[in-house]
PDB file of C-alpha atoms in Angstrom:
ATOM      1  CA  UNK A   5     117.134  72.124 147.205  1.00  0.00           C
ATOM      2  CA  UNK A   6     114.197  69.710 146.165  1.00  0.00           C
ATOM      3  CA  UNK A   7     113.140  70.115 142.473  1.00  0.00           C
ATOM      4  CA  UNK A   8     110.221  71.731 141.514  1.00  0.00           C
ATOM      5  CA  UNK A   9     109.936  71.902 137.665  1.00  0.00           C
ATOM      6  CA  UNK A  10     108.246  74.196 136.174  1.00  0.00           C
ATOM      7  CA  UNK A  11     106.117  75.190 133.129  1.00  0.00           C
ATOM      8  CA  UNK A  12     106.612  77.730 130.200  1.00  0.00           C
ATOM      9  CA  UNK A  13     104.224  79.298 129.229  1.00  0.00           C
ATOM     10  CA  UNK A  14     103.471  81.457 126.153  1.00  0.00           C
ATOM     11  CA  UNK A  15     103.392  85.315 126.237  1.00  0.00           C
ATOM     12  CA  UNK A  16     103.025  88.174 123.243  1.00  0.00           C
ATOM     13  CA  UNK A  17     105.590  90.928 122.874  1.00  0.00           C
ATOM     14  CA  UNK A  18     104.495  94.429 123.754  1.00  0.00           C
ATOM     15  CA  UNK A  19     105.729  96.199 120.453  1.00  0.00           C
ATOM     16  CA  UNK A  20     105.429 100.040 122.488  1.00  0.00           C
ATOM     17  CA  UNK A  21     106.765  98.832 126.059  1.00  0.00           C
ATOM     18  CA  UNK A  22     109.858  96.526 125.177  1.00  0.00           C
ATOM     19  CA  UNK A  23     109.992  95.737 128.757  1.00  0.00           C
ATOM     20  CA  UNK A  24     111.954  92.806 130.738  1.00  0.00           C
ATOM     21  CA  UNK A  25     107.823  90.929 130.014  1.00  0.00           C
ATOM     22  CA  UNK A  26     108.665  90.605 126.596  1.00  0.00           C
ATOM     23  CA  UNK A  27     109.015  86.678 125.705  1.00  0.00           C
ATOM     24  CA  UNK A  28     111.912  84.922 124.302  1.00  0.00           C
ATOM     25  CA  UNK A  29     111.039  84.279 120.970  1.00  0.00           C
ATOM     26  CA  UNK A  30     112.349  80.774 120.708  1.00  0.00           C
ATOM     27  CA  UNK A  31     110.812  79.664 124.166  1.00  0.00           C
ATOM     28  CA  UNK A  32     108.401  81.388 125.436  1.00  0.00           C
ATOM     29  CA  UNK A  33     106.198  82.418 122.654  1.00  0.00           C
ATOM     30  CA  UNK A  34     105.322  79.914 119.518  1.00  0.00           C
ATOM     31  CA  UNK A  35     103.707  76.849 121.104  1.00  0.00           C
ATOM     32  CA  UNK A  36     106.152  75.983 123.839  1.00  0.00           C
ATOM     33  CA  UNK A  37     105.467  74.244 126.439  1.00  0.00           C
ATOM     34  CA  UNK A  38     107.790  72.429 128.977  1.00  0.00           C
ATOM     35  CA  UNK A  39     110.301  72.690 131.466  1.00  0.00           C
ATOM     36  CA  UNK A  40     114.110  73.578 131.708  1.00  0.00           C
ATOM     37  CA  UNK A  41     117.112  73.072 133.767  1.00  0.00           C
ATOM     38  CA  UNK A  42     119.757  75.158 134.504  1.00  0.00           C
ATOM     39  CA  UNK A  43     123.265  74.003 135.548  1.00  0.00           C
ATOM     40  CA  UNK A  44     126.854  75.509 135.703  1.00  0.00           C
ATOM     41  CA  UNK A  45     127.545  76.080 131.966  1.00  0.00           C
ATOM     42  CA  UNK A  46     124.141  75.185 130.616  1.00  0.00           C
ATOM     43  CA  UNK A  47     120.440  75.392 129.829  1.00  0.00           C
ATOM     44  CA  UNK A  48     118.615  72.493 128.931  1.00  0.00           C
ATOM     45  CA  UNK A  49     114.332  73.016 127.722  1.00  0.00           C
ATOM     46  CA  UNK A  50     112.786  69.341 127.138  1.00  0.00           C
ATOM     47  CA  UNK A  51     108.871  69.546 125.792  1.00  0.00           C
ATOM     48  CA  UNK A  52     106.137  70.566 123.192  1.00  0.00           C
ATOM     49  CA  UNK A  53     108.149  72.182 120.007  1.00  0.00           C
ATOM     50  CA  UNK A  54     106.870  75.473 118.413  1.00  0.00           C
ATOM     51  CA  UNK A  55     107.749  78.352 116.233  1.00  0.00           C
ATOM     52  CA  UNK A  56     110.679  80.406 116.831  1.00  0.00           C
ATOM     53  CA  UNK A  57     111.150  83.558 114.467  1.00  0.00           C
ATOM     54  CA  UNK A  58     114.808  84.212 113.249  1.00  0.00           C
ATOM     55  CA  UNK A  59     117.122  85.104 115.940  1.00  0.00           C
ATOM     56  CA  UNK A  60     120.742  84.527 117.645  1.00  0.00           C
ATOM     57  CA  UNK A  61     122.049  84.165 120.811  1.00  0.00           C
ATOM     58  CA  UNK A  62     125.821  83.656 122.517  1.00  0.00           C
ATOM     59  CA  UNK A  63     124.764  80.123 123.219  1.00  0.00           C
ATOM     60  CA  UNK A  64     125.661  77.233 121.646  1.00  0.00           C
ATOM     61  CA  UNK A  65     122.400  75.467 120.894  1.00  0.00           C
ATOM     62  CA  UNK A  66     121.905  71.531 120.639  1.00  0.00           C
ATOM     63  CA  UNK A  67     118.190  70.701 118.993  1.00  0.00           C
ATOM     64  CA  UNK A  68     117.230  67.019 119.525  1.00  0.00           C
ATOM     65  CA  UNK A  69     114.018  65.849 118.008  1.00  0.00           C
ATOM     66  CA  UNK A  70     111.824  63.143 119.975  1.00  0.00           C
ATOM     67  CA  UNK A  71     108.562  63.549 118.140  1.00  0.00           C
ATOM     68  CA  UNK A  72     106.816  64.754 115.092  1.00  0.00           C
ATOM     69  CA  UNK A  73     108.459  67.167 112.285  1.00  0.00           C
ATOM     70  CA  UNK A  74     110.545  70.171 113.174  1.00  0.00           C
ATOM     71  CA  UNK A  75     111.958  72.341 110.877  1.00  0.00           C
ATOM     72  CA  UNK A  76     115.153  74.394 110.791  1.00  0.00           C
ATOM     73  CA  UNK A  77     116.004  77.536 108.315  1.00  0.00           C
ATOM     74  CA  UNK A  78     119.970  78.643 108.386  1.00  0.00           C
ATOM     75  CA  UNK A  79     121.074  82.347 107.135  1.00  0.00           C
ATOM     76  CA  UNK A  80     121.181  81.539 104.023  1.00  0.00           C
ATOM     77  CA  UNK A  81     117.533  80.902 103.996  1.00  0.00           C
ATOM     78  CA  UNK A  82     117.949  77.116 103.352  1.00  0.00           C
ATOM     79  CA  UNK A  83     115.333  74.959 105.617  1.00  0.00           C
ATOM     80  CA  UNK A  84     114.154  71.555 106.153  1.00  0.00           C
ATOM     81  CA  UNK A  85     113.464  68.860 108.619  1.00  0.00           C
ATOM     82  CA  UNK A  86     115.441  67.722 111.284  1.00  0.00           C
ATOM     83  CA  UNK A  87     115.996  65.116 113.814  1.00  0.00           C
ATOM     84  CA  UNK A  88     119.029  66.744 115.400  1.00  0.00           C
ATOM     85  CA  UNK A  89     121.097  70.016 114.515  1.00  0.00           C
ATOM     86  CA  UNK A  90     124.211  72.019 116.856  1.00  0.00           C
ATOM     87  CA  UNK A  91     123.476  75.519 115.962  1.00  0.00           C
ATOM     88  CA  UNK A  92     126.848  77.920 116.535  1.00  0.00           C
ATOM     89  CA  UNK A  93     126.471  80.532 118.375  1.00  0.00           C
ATOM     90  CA  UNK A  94     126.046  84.191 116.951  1.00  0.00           C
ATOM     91  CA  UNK A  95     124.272  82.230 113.931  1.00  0.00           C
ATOM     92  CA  UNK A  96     120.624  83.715 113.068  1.00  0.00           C
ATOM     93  CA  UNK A  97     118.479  81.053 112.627  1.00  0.00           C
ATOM     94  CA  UNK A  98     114.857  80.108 112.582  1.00  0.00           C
ATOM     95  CA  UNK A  99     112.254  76.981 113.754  1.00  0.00           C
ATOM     96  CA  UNK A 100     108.894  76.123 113.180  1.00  0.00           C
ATOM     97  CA  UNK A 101     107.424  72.992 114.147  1.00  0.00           C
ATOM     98  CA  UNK A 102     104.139  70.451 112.939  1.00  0.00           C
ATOM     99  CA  UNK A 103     102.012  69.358 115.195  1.00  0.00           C
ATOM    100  CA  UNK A 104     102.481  67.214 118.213  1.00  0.00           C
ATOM    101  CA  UNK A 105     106.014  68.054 117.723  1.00  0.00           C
ATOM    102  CA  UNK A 106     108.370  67.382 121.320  1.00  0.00           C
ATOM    103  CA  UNK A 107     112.060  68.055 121.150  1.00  0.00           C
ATOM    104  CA  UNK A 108     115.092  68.824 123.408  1.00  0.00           C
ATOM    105  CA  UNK A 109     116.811  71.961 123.483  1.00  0.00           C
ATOM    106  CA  UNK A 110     120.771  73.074 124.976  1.00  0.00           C
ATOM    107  CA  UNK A 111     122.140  76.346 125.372  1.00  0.00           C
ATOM    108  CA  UNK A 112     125.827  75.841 126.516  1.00  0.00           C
ATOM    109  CA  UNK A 113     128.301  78.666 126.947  1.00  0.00           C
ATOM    110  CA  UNK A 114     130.831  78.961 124.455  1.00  0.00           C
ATOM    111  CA  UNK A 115     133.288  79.355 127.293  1.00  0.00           C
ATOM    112  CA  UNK A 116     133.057  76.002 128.338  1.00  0.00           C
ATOM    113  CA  UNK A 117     134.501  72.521 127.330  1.00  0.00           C
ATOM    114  CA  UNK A 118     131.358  71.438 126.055  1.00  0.00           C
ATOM    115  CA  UNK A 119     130.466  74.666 124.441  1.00  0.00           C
ATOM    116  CA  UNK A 120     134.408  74.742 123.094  1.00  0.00           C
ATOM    117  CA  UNK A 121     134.173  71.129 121.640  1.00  0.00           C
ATOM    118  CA  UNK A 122     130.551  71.456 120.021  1.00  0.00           C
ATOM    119  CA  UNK A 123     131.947  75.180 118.781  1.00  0.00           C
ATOM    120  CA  UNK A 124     135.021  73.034 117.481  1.00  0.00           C
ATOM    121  CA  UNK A 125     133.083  70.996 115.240  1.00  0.00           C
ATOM    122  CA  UNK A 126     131.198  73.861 113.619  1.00  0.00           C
ATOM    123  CA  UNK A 127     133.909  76.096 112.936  1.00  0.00           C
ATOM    124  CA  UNK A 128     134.308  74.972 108.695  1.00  0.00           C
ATOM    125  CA  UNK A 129     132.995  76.669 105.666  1.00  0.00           C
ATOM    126  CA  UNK A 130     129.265  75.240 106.485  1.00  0.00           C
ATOM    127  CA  UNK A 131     129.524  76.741 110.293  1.00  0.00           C
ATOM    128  CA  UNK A 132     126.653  78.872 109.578  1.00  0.00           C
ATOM    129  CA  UNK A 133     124.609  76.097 106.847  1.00  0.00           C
ATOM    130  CA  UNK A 134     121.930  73.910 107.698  1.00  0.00           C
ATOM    131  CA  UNK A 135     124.186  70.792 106.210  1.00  0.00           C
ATOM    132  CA  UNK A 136     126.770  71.642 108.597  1.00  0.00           C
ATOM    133  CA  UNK A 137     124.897  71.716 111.647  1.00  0.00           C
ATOM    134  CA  UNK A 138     123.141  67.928 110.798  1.00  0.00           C
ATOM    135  CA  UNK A 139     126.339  66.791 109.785  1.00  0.00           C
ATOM    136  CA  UNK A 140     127.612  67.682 113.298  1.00  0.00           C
ATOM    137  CA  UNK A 141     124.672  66.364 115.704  1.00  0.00           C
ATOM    138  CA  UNK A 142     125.477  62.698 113.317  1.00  0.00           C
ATOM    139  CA  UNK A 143     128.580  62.843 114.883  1.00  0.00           C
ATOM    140  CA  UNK A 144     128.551  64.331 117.929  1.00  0.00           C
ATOM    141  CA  UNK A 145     125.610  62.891 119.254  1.00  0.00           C
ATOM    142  CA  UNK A 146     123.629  59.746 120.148  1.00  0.00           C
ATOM    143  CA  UNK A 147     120.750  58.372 117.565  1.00  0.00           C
ATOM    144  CA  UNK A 148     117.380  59.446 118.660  1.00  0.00           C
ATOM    145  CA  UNK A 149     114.726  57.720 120.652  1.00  0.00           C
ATOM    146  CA  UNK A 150     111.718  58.334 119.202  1.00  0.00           C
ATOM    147  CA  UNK A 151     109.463  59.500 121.976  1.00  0.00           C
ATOM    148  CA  UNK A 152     111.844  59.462 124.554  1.00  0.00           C
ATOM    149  CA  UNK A 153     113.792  62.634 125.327  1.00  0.00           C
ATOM    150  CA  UNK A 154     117.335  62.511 125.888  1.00  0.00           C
ATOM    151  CA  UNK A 155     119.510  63.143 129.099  1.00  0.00           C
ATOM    152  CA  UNK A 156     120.668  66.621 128.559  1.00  0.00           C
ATOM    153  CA  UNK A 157     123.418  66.257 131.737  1.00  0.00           C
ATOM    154  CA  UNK A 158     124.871  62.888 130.553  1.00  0.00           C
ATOM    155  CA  UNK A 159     125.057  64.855 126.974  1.00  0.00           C
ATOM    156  CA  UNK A 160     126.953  67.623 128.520  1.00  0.00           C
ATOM    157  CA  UNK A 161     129.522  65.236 130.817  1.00  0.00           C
ATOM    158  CA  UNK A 162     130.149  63.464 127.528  1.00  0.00           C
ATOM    159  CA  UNK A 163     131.177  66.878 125.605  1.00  0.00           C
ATOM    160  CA  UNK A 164     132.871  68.245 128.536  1.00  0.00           C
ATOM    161  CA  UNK A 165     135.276  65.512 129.921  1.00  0.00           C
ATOM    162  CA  UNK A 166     135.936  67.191 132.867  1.00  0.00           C
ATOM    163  CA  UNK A 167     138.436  65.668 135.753  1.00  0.00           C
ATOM    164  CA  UNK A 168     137.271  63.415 138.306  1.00  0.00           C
ATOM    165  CA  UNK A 169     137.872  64.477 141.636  1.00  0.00           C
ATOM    166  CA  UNK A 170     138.154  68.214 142.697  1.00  0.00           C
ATOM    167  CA  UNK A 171     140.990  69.681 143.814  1.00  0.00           C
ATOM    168  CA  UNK A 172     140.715  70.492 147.935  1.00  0.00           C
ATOM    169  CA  UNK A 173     141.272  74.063 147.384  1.00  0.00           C
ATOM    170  CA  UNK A 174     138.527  74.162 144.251  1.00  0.00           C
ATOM    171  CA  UNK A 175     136.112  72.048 146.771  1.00  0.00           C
ATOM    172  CA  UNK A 176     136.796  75.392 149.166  1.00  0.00           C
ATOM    173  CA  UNK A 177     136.266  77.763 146.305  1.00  0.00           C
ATOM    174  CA  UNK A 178     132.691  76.678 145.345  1.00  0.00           C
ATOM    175  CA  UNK A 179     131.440  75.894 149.035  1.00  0.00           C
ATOM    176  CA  UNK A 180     132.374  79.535 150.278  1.00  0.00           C
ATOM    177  CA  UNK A 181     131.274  80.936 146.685  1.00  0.00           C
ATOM    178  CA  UNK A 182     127.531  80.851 147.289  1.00  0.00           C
ATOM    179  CA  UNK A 183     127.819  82.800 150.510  1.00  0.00           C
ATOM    180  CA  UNK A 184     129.585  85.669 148.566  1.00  0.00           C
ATOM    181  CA  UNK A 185     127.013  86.162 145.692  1.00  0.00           C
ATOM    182  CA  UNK A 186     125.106  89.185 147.026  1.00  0.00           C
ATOM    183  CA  UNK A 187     128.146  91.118 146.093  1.00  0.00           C
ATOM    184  CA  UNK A 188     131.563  91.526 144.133  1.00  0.00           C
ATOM    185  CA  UNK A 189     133.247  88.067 143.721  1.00  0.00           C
ATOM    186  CA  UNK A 190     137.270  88.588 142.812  1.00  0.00           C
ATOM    187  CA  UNK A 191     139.124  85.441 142.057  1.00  0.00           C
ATOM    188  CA  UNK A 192     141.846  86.684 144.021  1.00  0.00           C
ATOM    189  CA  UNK A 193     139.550  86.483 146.887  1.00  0.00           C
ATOM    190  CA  UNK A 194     138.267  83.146 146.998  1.00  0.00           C
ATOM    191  CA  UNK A 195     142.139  81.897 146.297  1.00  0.00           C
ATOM    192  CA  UNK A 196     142.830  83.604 149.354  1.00  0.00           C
ATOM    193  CA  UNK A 197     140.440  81.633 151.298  1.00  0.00           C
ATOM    194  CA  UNK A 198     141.061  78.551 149.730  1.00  0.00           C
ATOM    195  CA  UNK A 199     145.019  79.168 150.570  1.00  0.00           C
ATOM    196  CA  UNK A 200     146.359  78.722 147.202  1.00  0.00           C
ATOM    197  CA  UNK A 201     147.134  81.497 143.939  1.00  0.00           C
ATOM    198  CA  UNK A 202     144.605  83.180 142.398  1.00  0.00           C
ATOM    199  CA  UNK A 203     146.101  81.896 138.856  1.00  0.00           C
ATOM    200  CA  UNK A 204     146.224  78.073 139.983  1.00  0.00           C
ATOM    201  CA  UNK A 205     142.248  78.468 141.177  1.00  0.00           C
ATOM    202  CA  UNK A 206     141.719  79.608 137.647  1.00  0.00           C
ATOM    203  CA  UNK A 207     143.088  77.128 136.415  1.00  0.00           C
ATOM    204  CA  UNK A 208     141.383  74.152 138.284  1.00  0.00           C
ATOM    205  CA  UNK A 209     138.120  76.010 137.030  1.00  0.00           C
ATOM    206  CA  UNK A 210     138.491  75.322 133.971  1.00  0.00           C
ATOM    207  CA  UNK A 211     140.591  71.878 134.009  1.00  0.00           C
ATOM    208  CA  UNK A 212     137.907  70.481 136.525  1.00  0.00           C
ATOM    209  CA  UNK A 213     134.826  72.148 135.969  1.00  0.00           C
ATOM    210  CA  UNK A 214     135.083  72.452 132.030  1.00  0.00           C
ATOM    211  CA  UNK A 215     134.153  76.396 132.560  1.00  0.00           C
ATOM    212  CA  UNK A 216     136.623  79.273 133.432  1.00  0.00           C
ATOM    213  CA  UNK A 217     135.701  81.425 136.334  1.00  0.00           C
ATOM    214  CA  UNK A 218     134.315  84.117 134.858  1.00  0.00           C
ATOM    215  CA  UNK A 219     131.138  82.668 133.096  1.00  0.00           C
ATOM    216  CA  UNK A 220     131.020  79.938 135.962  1.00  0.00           C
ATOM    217  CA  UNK A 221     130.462  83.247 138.533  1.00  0.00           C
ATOM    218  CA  UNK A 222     127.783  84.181 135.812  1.00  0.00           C
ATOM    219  CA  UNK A 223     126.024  80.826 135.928  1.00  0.00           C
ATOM    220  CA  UNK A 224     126.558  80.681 139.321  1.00  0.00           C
ATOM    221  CA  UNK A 225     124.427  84.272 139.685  1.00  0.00           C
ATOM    222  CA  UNK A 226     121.721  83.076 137.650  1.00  0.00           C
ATOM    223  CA  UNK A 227     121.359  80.076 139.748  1.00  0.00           C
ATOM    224  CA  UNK A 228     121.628  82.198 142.751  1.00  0.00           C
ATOM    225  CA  UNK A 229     118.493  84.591 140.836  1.00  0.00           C
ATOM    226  CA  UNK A 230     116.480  81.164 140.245  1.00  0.00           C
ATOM    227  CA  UNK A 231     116.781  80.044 143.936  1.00  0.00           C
ATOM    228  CA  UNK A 232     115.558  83.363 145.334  1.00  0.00           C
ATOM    229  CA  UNK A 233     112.892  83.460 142.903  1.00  0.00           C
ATOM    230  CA  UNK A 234     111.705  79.918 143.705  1.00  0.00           C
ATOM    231  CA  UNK A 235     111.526  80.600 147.461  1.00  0.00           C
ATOM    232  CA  UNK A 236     109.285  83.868 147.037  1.00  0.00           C
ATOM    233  CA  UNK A 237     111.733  87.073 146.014  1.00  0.00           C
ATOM    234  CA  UNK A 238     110.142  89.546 143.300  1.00  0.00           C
ATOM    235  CA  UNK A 239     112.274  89.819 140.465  1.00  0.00           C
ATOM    236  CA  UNK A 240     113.996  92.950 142.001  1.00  0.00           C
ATOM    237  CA  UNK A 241     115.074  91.080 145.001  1.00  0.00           C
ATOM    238  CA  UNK A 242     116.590  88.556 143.060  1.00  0.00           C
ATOM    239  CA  UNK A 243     118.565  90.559 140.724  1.00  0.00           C
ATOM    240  CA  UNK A 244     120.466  91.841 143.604  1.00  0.00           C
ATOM    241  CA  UNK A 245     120.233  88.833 146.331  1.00  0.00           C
ATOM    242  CA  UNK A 246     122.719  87.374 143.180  1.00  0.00           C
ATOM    243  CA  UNK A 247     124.685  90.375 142.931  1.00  0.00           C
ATOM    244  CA  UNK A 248     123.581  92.156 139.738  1.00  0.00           C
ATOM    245  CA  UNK A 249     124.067  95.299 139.804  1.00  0.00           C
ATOM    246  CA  UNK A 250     120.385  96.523 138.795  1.00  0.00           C
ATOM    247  CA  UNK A 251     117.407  94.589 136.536  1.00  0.00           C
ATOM    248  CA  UNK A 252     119.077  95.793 133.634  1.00  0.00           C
ATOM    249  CA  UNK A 253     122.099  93.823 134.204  1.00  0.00           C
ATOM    250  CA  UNK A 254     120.530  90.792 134.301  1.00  0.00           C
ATOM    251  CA  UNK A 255     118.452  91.328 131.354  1.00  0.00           C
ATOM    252  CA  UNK A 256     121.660  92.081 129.191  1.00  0.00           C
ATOM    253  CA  UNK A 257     122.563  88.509 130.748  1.00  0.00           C
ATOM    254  CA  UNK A 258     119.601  86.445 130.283  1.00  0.00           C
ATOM    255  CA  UNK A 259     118.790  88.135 126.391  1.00  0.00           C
ATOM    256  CA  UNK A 260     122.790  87.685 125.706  1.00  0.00           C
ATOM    257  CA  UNK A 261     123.000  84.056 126.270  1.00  0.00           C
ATOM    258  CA  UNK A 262     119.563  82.866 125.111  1.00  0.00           C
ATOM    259  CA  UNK A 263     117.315  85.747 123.860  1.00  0.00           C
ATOM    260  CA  UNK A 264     115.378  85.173 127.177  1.00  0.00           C
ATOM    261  CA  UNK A 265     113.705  88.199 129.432  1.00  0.00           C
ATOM    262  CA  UNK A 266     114.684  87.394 132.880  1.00  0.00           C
ATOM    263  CA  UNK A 267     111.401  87.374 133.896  1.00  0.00           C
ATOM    264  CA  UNK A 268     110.242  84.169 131.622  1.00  0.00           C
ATOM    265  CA  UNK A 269     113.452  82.649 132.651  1.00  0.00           C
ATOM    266  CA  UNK A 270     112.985  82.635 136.181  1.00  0.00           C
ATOM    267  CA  UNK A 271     109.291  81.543 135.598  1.00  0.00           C
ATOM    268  CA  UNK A 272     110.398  78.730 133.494  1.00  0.00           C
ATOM    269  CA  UNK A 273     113.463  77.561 135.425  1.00  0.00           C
ATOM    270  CA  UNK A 274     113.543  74.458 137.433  1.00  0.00           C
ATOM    271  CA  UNK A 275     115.470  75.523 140.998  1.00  0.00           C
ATOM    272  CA  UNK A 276     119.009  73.533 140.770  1.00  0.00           C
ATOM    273  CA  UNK A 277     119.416  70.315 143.251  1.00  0.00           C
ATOM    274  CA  UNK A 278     122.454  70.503 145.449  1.00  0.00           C
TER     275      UNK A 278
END
């Protein structure tokens, strides 16, 4: 599929209708403005930095900042500027940016090599302190660019490692798992069809793709969501065209993993390429 970014946009939370509308507080709302990627394992905004009010999420989140001041506050109420910071999942946290301010952004599942090694790093007495989280972008990633925003997919092949080629029955696996999305996907299923056990698929999941199957058929859904919505669905007809049970199911997914509505994420998300 050809790439068509696209723009977020700000919105205002209805404090009577809490309905799927309601913006993500550390995307949507506060002065942000530019576009995201999603990918197997990942979530990646690049653009105009703004004010996030204290929240968590089950994402790992990577902040990388290209231009201007941006400032961080842990738990513990401690705050300051940043140029980088890896945030640990589960870990309230708040942002608020000066003017002009750009950055990069990462949400990577926890479940995933990248997610495990970043997760790895942040697991001492200062998981949850904003020392701890500098100290860890220093040495996990690159120095910063100023005014030139990072790769977030070479970032996340770095952290992850995964193998070089796939495995013939994996290769299988993911072309026939797109055509099974609009409904239950078992594991023992597509091992089946690929002619090998459902425990050795499992495994080449996460030795080759950095991401066990489970959250990989959850990225894989969203993706699925994105596509549909791209081409023209309503938000209905994408929940189920990638097998979500109802709208609420995909809500709990989207607000688990990044405090997003689904509705701003599919507005914001940039269809994936092949």
């Amino acid at each position: 599929m050809a790439r068509a970014d696209r723009r977020t946009g700000s919105g205002r939370r209805s404090p009577t209708t809490g309905s799927d509308d309601d913006p993500d507080p550390a995307i949507a709302d506060g002065g942000w403005r530019g576009t995201t990627l999603l990918r197997p394992g990942w979530l990646a905004y690049t653009g105009v930095a703004g004010a996030a009010e204290p929240h968590s999420h089950a994402a790992v989140q990577v902040l990388i900042v290209t231009d201007g001041v941006v400032e961080l506050t842990d738990p513990h109420q401690a705050s300051g500027p940043v140029r980088a910071a890896i945030i640990p999942a589960r870990v309230r946290h708040a942002l608020r940016a000066g003017p002009d301010a750009r950055a990069t952004m990462i949400y990577l599942d926890p479940a995933g090599g990248a997610g495990r090694r970043l997760t790895a790093c942040l697991s001492g007495p200062d998981h949850d302190r904003l020392d701890g989280w500098t100290a860890a972008a220093r040495a996990l990633l690159p120095p910063a660019v100023p005014g030139v925003a990072p790769d977030p997919a070479a970032l996340v092949r770095g952290w992850s490692a995964p193998a070089g080629a796939r495995h013939p029955a994996l290769q299988h696996a993911l072309r026939v798992l797109p055509e099974l999305l609009h409904g239950p996907v078992r594991l023992t299923d597509l091992a089946a069809a690929a002619g090998i056990s459902a425990s050795r698929l499992g495994h080449l999941f996460s030795a080759e793709l950095a991401l066990p199957f489970p959250p990989y058929l959850r990225w894989a859904r969203l993706r699925r969501a994105v596509e549909l919505a791209a081409g023209g669905a309503s938000l209905t007809q994408a929940t189920h065209g990638a097998g979500f049970a109802d709208s609420s199911h995909l809500t709990r997914v989207t607000r688990e993993m990044f405090g997003l509505a689904p509705s701003h994420l599919l507005a914001a998300l940039s269809p994936p390429t092949p």
